[in-house]
PDB file of C-alpha atoms in Angstrom:
ATOM      1  CA  MET A 117       9.923 -21.166  57.150  1.00 46.00           C
ATOM      2  CA  ARG A 118      12.120 -22.912  59.660  1.00 49.00           C
ATOM      3  CA  HIS A 119      10.686 -23.983  62.992  1.00 56.00           C
ATOM      4  CA  GLY A 120      11.285 -21.209  65.507  1.00 57.00           C
ATOM      5  CA  SER A 121      12.119 -18.542  62.942  1.00 73.00           C
ATOM      6  CA  ILE A 122      10.457 -15.154  63.078  1.00 78.00           C
ATOM      7  CA  PRO A 123       7.801 -15.015  60.344  1.00 86.00           C
ATOM      8  CA  GLY A 124       8.729 -12.518  57.652  1.00 85.00           C
ATOM      9  CA  ALA A 125      12.358 -12.138  58.764  1.00 86.00           C
ATOM     10  CA  GLN A 126      13.570 -13.524  55.428  1.00 90.00           C
ATOM     11  CA  GLY A 127      10.763 -11.996  53.363  1.00 94.00           C
ATOM     12  CA  ARG A 128      10.571  -8.965  51.157  1.00 96.00           C
ATOM     13  CA  VAL A 129       7.918  -6.287  51.391  1.00 97.00           C
ATOM     14  CA  LEU A 130       5.481  -6.495  48.480  1.00 98.00           C
ATOM     15  CA  THR A 131       3.260  -3.800  47.009  1.00 98.00           C
ATOM     16  CA  LEU A 132      -0.260  -3.743  48.432  1.00 98.00           C
ATOM     17  CA  SER A 133      -3.301  -3.945  46.168  1.00 98.00           C
ATOM     18  CA  LEU A 134      -5.673  -1.086  46.962  1.00 97.00           C
ATOM     19  CA  LEU A 135      -9.465  -0.755  46.855  1.00 96.00           C
ATOM     20  CA  GLY A 136     -10.625  -0.853  43.245  1.00 93.00           C
ATOM     21  CA  ASP A 137      -7.942  -3.309  42.092  1.00 96.00           C
ATOM     22  CA  PRO A 138      -9.810  -6.171  40.356  1.00 97.00           C
ATOM     23  CA  VAL A 139      -7.732  -8.813  42.216  1.00 98.00           C
ATOM     24  CA  LEU A 140      -9.485  -7.772  45.450  1.00 98.00           C
ATOM     25  CA  HIS A 141     -12.930  -8.364  43.966  1.00 96.00           C
ATOM     26  CA  THR A 142     -12.361 -11.793  42.425  1.00 97.00           C
ATOM     27  CA  PRO A 143     -12.545 -15.067  44.374  1.00 98.00           C
ATOM     28  CA  CYS A 144      -9.072 -16.564  44.832  1.00 98.00           C
ATOM     29  CA  GLU A 145      -7.966 -19.908  43.426  1.00 98.00           C
ATOM     30  CA  GLU A 146      -7.161 -22.993  45.483  1.00 98.00           C
ATOM     31  CA  VAL A 147      -3.474 -23.649  46.080  1.00 98.00           C
ATOM     32  CA  THR A 148      -2.369 -26.871  44.396  1.00 96.00           C
ATOM     33  CA  ASP A 149       1.430 -26.422  44.454  1.00 95.00           C
ATOM     34  CA  PHE A 150       2.818 -26.670  47.981  1.00 95.00           C
ATOM     35  CA  GLY A 151       6.400 -26.131  46.791  1.00 95.00           C
ATOM     36  CA  PRO A 152       9.037 -23.584  47.796  1.00 96.00           C
ATOM     37  CA  GLN A 153       7.281 -20.704  45.975  1.00 97.00           C
ATOM     38  CA  LEU A 154       4.374 -20.976  48.420  1.00 98.00           C
ATOM     39  CA  GLY A 155       6.787 -20.754  51.348  1.00 97.00           C
ATOM     40  CA  ARG A 156       8.385 -17.637  49.843  1.00 97.00           C
ATOM     41  CA  LEU A 157       4.963 -16.071  49.311  1.00 98.00           C
ATOM     42  CA  VAL A 158       3.967 -16.652  52.944  1.00 98.00           C
ATOM     43  CA  GLU A 159       7.305 -15.254  54.163  1.00 97.00           C
ATOM     44  CA  ASP A 160       6.868 -12.166  51.936  1.00 98.00           C
ATOM     45  CA  MET A 161       3.285 -11.745  53.149  1.00 98.00           C
ATOM     46  CA  PHE A 162       4.423 -11.698  56.787  1.00 98.00           C
ATOM     47  CA  ALA A 163       7.108  -9.119  55.949  1.00 97.00           C
ATOM     48  CA  THR A 164       4.532  -6.993  54.110  1.00 98.00           C
ATOM     49  CA  MET A 165       1.944  -7.268  56.897  1.00 98.00           C
ATOM     50  CA  TYR A 166       4.481  -6.232  59.535  1.00 97.00           C
ATOM     51  CA  ALA A 167       5.810  -3.351  57.414  1.00 97.00           C
ATOM     52  CA  ALA A 168       2.245  -2.048  56.989  1.00 97.00           C
ATOM     53  CA  GLN A 169       1.494  -2.581  60.705  1.00 96.00           C
ATOM     54  CA  GLY A 170      -1.398  -4.933  60.038  1.00 97.00           C
ATOM     55  CA  VAL A 171      -2.752  -7.954  61.893  1.00 98.00           C
ATOM     56  CA  GLY A 172      -3.716 -10.026  58.836  1.00 98.00           C
ATOM     57  CA  LEU A 173      -3.023 -10.142  55.110  1.00 98.00           C
ATOM     58  CA  ALA A 174      -4.555 -12.159  52.269  1.00 98.00           C
ATOM     59  CA  ALA A 175      -2.592 -13.144  49.159  1.00 98.00           C
ATOM     60  CA  ASN A 176      -4.801 -11.115  46.832  1.00 98.00           C
ATOM     61  CA  GLN A 177      -3.818  -8.008  48.815  1.00 98.00           C
ATOM     62  CA  VAL A 178      -0.331  -8.462  47.342  1.00 98.00           C
ATOM     63  CA  GLY A 179      -1.629  -9.286  43.856  1.00 98.00           C
ATOM     64  CA  GLN A 180      -1.652 -13.095  44.156  1.00 98.00           C
ATOM     65  CA  SER A 181      -5.068 -14.633  43.532  1.00 98.00           C
ATOM     66  CA  LEU A 182      -4.433 -17.618  45.814  1.00 98.00           C
ATOM     67  CA  ARG A 183      -6.323 -18.857  48.882  1.00 98.00           C
ATOM     68  CA  VAL A 184      -3.653 -17.987  51.458  1.00 98.00           C
ATOM     69  CA  PHE A 185      -3.570 -15.614  54.406  1.00 98.00           C
ATOM     70  CA  VAL A 186      -1.244 -14.793  57.288  1.00 98.00           C
ATOM     71  CA  TYR A 187      -2.039 -13.314  60.689  1.00 98.00           C
ATOM     72  CA  ASP A 188      -0.460 -11.968  63.864  1.00 98.00           C
ATOM     73  CA  CYS A 189      -3.480 -10.898  65.850  1.00 97.00           C
ATOM     74  CA  PRO A 190      -4.531 -10.709  69.495  1.00 96.00           C
ATOM     75  CA  ASP A 191      -7.845 -11.942  70.775  1.00 94.00           C
ATOM     76  CA  ASP A 192      -9.865 -10.025  73.367  1.00 92.00           C
ATOM     77  CA  GLU A 193      -7.855 -11.632  76.195  1.00 93.00           C
ATOM     78  CA  GLU A 194      -4.634 -10.236  74.631  1.00 92.00           C
ATOM     79  CA  ARG A 195      -3.428 -13.712  73.599  1.00 95.00           C
ATOM     80  CA  ARG A 196      -1.358 -13.416  70.442  1.00 96.00           C
ATOM     81  CA  HIS A 197      -2.176 -15.709  67.508  1.00 97.00           C
ATOM     82  CA  VAL A 198       0.463 -16.021  64.758  1.00 97.00           C
ATOM     83  CA  GLY A 199       0.143 -18.232  61.725  1.00 97.00           C
ATOM     84  CA  HIS A 200      -0.873 -18.798  58.159  1.00 98.00           C
ATOM     85  CA  LEU A 201      -3.588 -20.781  56.413  1.00 98.00           C
ATOM     86  CA  VAL A 202      -3.585 -22.277  52.939  1.00 98.00           C
ATOM     87  CA  ASN A 203      -6.938 -22.969  51.260  1.00 98.00           C
ATOM     88  CA  PRO A 204      -8.863 -21.767  54.325  1.00 98.00           C
ATOM     89  CA  ARG A 205     -12.617 -22.063  54.638  1.00 98.00           C
ATOM     90  CA  LEU A 206     -14.727 -20.301  57.236  1.00 98.00           C
ATOM     91  CA  VAL A 207     -16.690 -23.224  58.672  1.00 98.00           C
ATOM     92  CA  GLU A 208     -18.351 -21.450  61.577  1.00 98.00           C
ATOM     93  CA  ALA A 209     -19.119 -17.862  62.557  1.00 98.00           C
ATOM     94  CA  ASP A 210     -21.447 -17.517  65.498  1.00 97.00           C
ATOM     95  CA  GLY A 211     -21.974 -16.035  68.915  1.00 96.00           C
ATOM     96  CA  LEU A 212     -22.738 -12.371  69.327  1.00 97.00           C
ATOM     97  CA  LEU A 213     -22.956 -10.184  66.239  1.00 97.00           C
ATOM     98  CA  LEU A 214     -20.953  -7.104  67.187  1.00 97.00           C
ATOM     99  CA  ARG A 215     -20.288  -3.868  65.324  1.00 96.00           C
ATOM    100  CA  GLY A 216     -16.689  -2.827  65.839  1.00 95.00           C
ATOM    101  CA  PRO A 217     -14.063  -0.710  64.119  1.00 95.00           C
ATOM    102  CA  GLU A 218     -12.532  -2.462  61.159  1.00 97.00           C
ATOM    103  CA  GLY A 219      -9.780  -1.323  58.843  1.00 97.00           C
ATOM    104  CA  CYS A 220      -7.866  -2.888  55.986  1.00 98.00           C
ATOM    105  CA  LEU A 221      -4.373  -2.583  54.563  1.00 98.00           C
ATOM    106  CA  SER A 222      -6.008  -2.208  51.132  1.00 98.00           C
ATOM    107  CA  LEU A 223      -7.836   0.916  52.378  1.00 97.00           C
ATOM    108  CA  PRO A 224      -4.991   2.569  54.312  1.00 96.00           C
ATOM    109  CA  GLY A 225      -6.045   4.971  57.038  1.00 95.00           C
ATOM    110  CA  LEU A 226      -9.775   4.214  56.832  1.00 97.00           C
ATOM    111  CA  GLU A 227     -12.045   2.278  59.140  1.00 96.00           C
ATOM    112  CA  ALA A 228     -15.740   1.807  59.811  1.00 97.00           C
ATOM    113  CA  GLY A 229     -17.997   0.032  62.272  1.00 97.00           C
ATOM    114  CA  THR A 230     -18.514  -3.397  60.704  1.00 98.00           C
ATOM    115  CA  GLU A 231     -20.641  -6.252  62.016  1.00 97.00           C
ATOM    116  CA  ARG A 232     -18.856  -9.540  62.688  1.00 98.00           C
ATOM    117  CA  TYR A 233     -19.495 -12.535  64.898  1.00 98.00           C
ATOM    118  CA  ASP A 234     -17.359 -12.839  68.034  1.00 97.00           C
ATOM    119  CA  HIS A 235     -16.497 -16.503  67.376  1.00 98.00           C
ATOM    120  CA  ALA A 236     -15.122 -18.093  64.212  1.00 98.00           C
ATOM    121  CA  ILE A 237     -13.615 -21.390  63.122  1.00 98.00           C
ATOM    122  CA  VAL A 238     -11.505 -21.657  59.986  1.00 98.00           C
ATOM    123  CA  GLU A 239     -10.145 -24.863  58.499  1.00 98.00           C
ATOM    124  CA  GLY A 240      -7.234 -25.028  56.089  1.00 98.00           C
ATOM    125  CA  SER A 241      -3.730 -26.350  55.887  1.00 98.00           C
ATOM    126  CA  THR A 242      -0.145 -25.377  56.588  1.00 97.00           C
ATOM    127  CA  LEU A 243       2.630 -24.949  54.025  1.00 95.00           C
ATOM    128  CA  ASP A 244       3.293 -28.671  54.405  1.00 93.00           C
ATOM    129  CA  GLY A 245      -0.302 -29.601  53.635  1.00 94.00           C
ATOM    130  CA  GLU A 246      -1.092 -30.498  57.257  1.00 96.00           C
ATOM    131  CA  LEU A 247      -4.788 -29.918  57.990  1.00 97.00           C
ATOM    132  CA  VAL A 248      -5.448 -27.396  60.763  1.00 98.00           C
ATOM    133  CA  ARG A 249      -8.476 -25.909  62.466  1.00 98.00           C
ATOM    134  CA  VAL A 250      -8.161 -22.398  63.938  1.00 98.00           C
ATOM    135  CA  HIS A 251     -10.609 -21.086  66.561  1.00 97.00           C
ATOM    136  CA  GLY A 252     -10.898 -17.355  67.072  1.00 98.00           C
ATOM    137  CA  THR A 253     -12.770 -15.232  69.568  1.00 97.00           C
ATOM    138  CA  GLY A 254     -13.245 -11.499  69.815  1.00 97.00           C
ATOM    139  CA  PHE A 255     -10.870  -9.434  67.699  1.00 97.00           C
ATOM    140  CA  PHE A 256      -9.132 -12.541  66.364  1.00 98.00           C
ATOM    141  CA  ALA A 257     -12.505 -13.910  65.162  1.00 98.00           C
ATOM    142  CA  ARG A 258     -13.021 -10.583  63.356  1.00 98.00           C
ATOM    143  CA  CYS A 259      -9.594 -10.971  61.716  1.00 98.00           C
ATOM    144  CA  LEU A 260     -10.311 -14.531  60.534  1.00 98.00           C
ATOM    145  CA  GLN A 261     -13.661 -13.514  59.010  1.00 98.00           C
ATOM    146  CA  HIS A 262     -12.072 -10.433  57.375  1.00 98.00           C
ATOM    147  CA  GLU A 263      -9.304 -12.479  55.714  1.00 98.00           C
ATOM    148  CA  CYS A 264     -11.730 -15.169  54.523  1.00 98.00           C
ATOM    149  CA  ASP A 265     -13.843 -12.410  52.952  1.00 98.00           C
ATOM    150  CA  HIS A 266     -10.766 -11.247  51.017  1.00 98.00           C
ATOM    151  CA  LEU A 267     -10.201 -14.717  49.601  1.00 98.00           C
ATOM    152  CA  ASP A 268     -13.834 -14.836  48.478  1.00 98.00           C
ATOM    153  CA  GLY A 269     -13.367 -11.541  46.585  1.00 98.00           C
ATOM    154  CA  GLY A 270     -14.758  -9.166  49.205  1.00 97.00           C
ATOM    155  CA  VAL A 271     -13.572  -6.260  51.308  1.00 97.00           C
ATOM    156  CA  TYR A 272     -15.089  -5.058  54.548  1.00 98.00           C
ATOM    157  CA  VAL A 273     -16.806  -2.090  52.855  1.00 97.00           C
ATOM    158  CA  ASP A 274     -18.975  -4.610  50.980  1.00 97.00           C
ATOM    159  CA  ARG A 275     -20.571  -5.427  54.357  1.00 97.00           C
ATOM    160  CA  LEU A 276     -21.447  -1.793  55.075  1.00 97.00           C
ATOM    161  CA  ARG A 277     -24.798  -0.276  54.268  1.00 96.00           C
ATOM    162  CA  GLY A 278     -26.242   3.221  54.115  1.00 96.00           C
ATOM    163  CA  TRP A 279     -24.303   6.148  55.517  1.00 96.00           C
ATOM    164  CA  ARG A 280     -21.399   3.977  56.732  1.00 95.00           C
ATOM    165  CA  HIS A 281     -20.773   2.706  53.222  1.00 96.00           C
ATOM    166  CA  ARG A 282     -21.155   6.137  51.642  1.00 97.00           C
ATOM    167  CA  ARG A 283     -18.787   7.719  54.174  1.00 96.00           C
ATOM    168  CA  VAL A 284     -15.984   5.192  53.626  1.00 96.00           C
ATOM    169  CA  MET A 285     -16.340   5.386  49.843  1.00 96.00           C
ATOM    170  CA  ARG A 286     -16.147   9.223  49.971  1.00 96.00           C
ATOM    171  CA  GLN A 287     -13.063   8.987  52.187  1.00 95.00           C
ATOM    172  CA  ALA A 288     -11.474   6.476  49.808  1.00 95.00           C
ATOM    173  CA  ALA A 289     -12.134   8.742  46.820  1.00 94.00           C
ATOM    174  CA  ARG A 290     -10.464  11.658  48.639  1.00 94.00           C
ATOM    175  CA  ALA A 291      -7.491   9.625  49.892  1.00 93.00           C
ATOM    176  CA  SER A 292      -4.167  10.166  48.131  1.00 87.00           C
ATOM    177  CA  TRP A 293      -4.020   6.458  47.268  1.00 85.00           C
ATOM    178  CA  GLY A 294      -7.579   6.515  45.850  1.00 71.00           C
ATOM    179  CA  ARG A 295      -6.813   8.887  43.004  1.00 58.00           C
TER     180      ARG A 295
END
């Protein structure tokens, strides 16, 4: 991506992996090749995220088992955070543990109250291999934790228990995409 370009403007919209696809339930591999293919993947992921009206997208959600995610997400003060992380690691999640509505592009149309911390720090790198540290609060912290879960082979429904879990799984089974 060129400096100043709109993320995803040159990308193509990829097919989303949906709940039940094994790629969503397998930990992703570290990125070792920081060549042009990685740049194309990130550009395509932005295009796909925007087309699906999401705020974050992990590579395994488009069938690529790589530790990469993109985001365009506000925090609770309505500050917009736009970026990508390669080989990210959640290094801190703390503060208040809040239950809030959470959805996922891999479970279109569904959401459930999911507990997440209201502060998170993720470390990773850019497409150029530059090390970065991203701090998130509020909704953006939720987004960072959600995307890191994806890269570890999890989806938000894995965090649900009892009736919340059963309800989302019933809704997924009845959804047109779940058949």
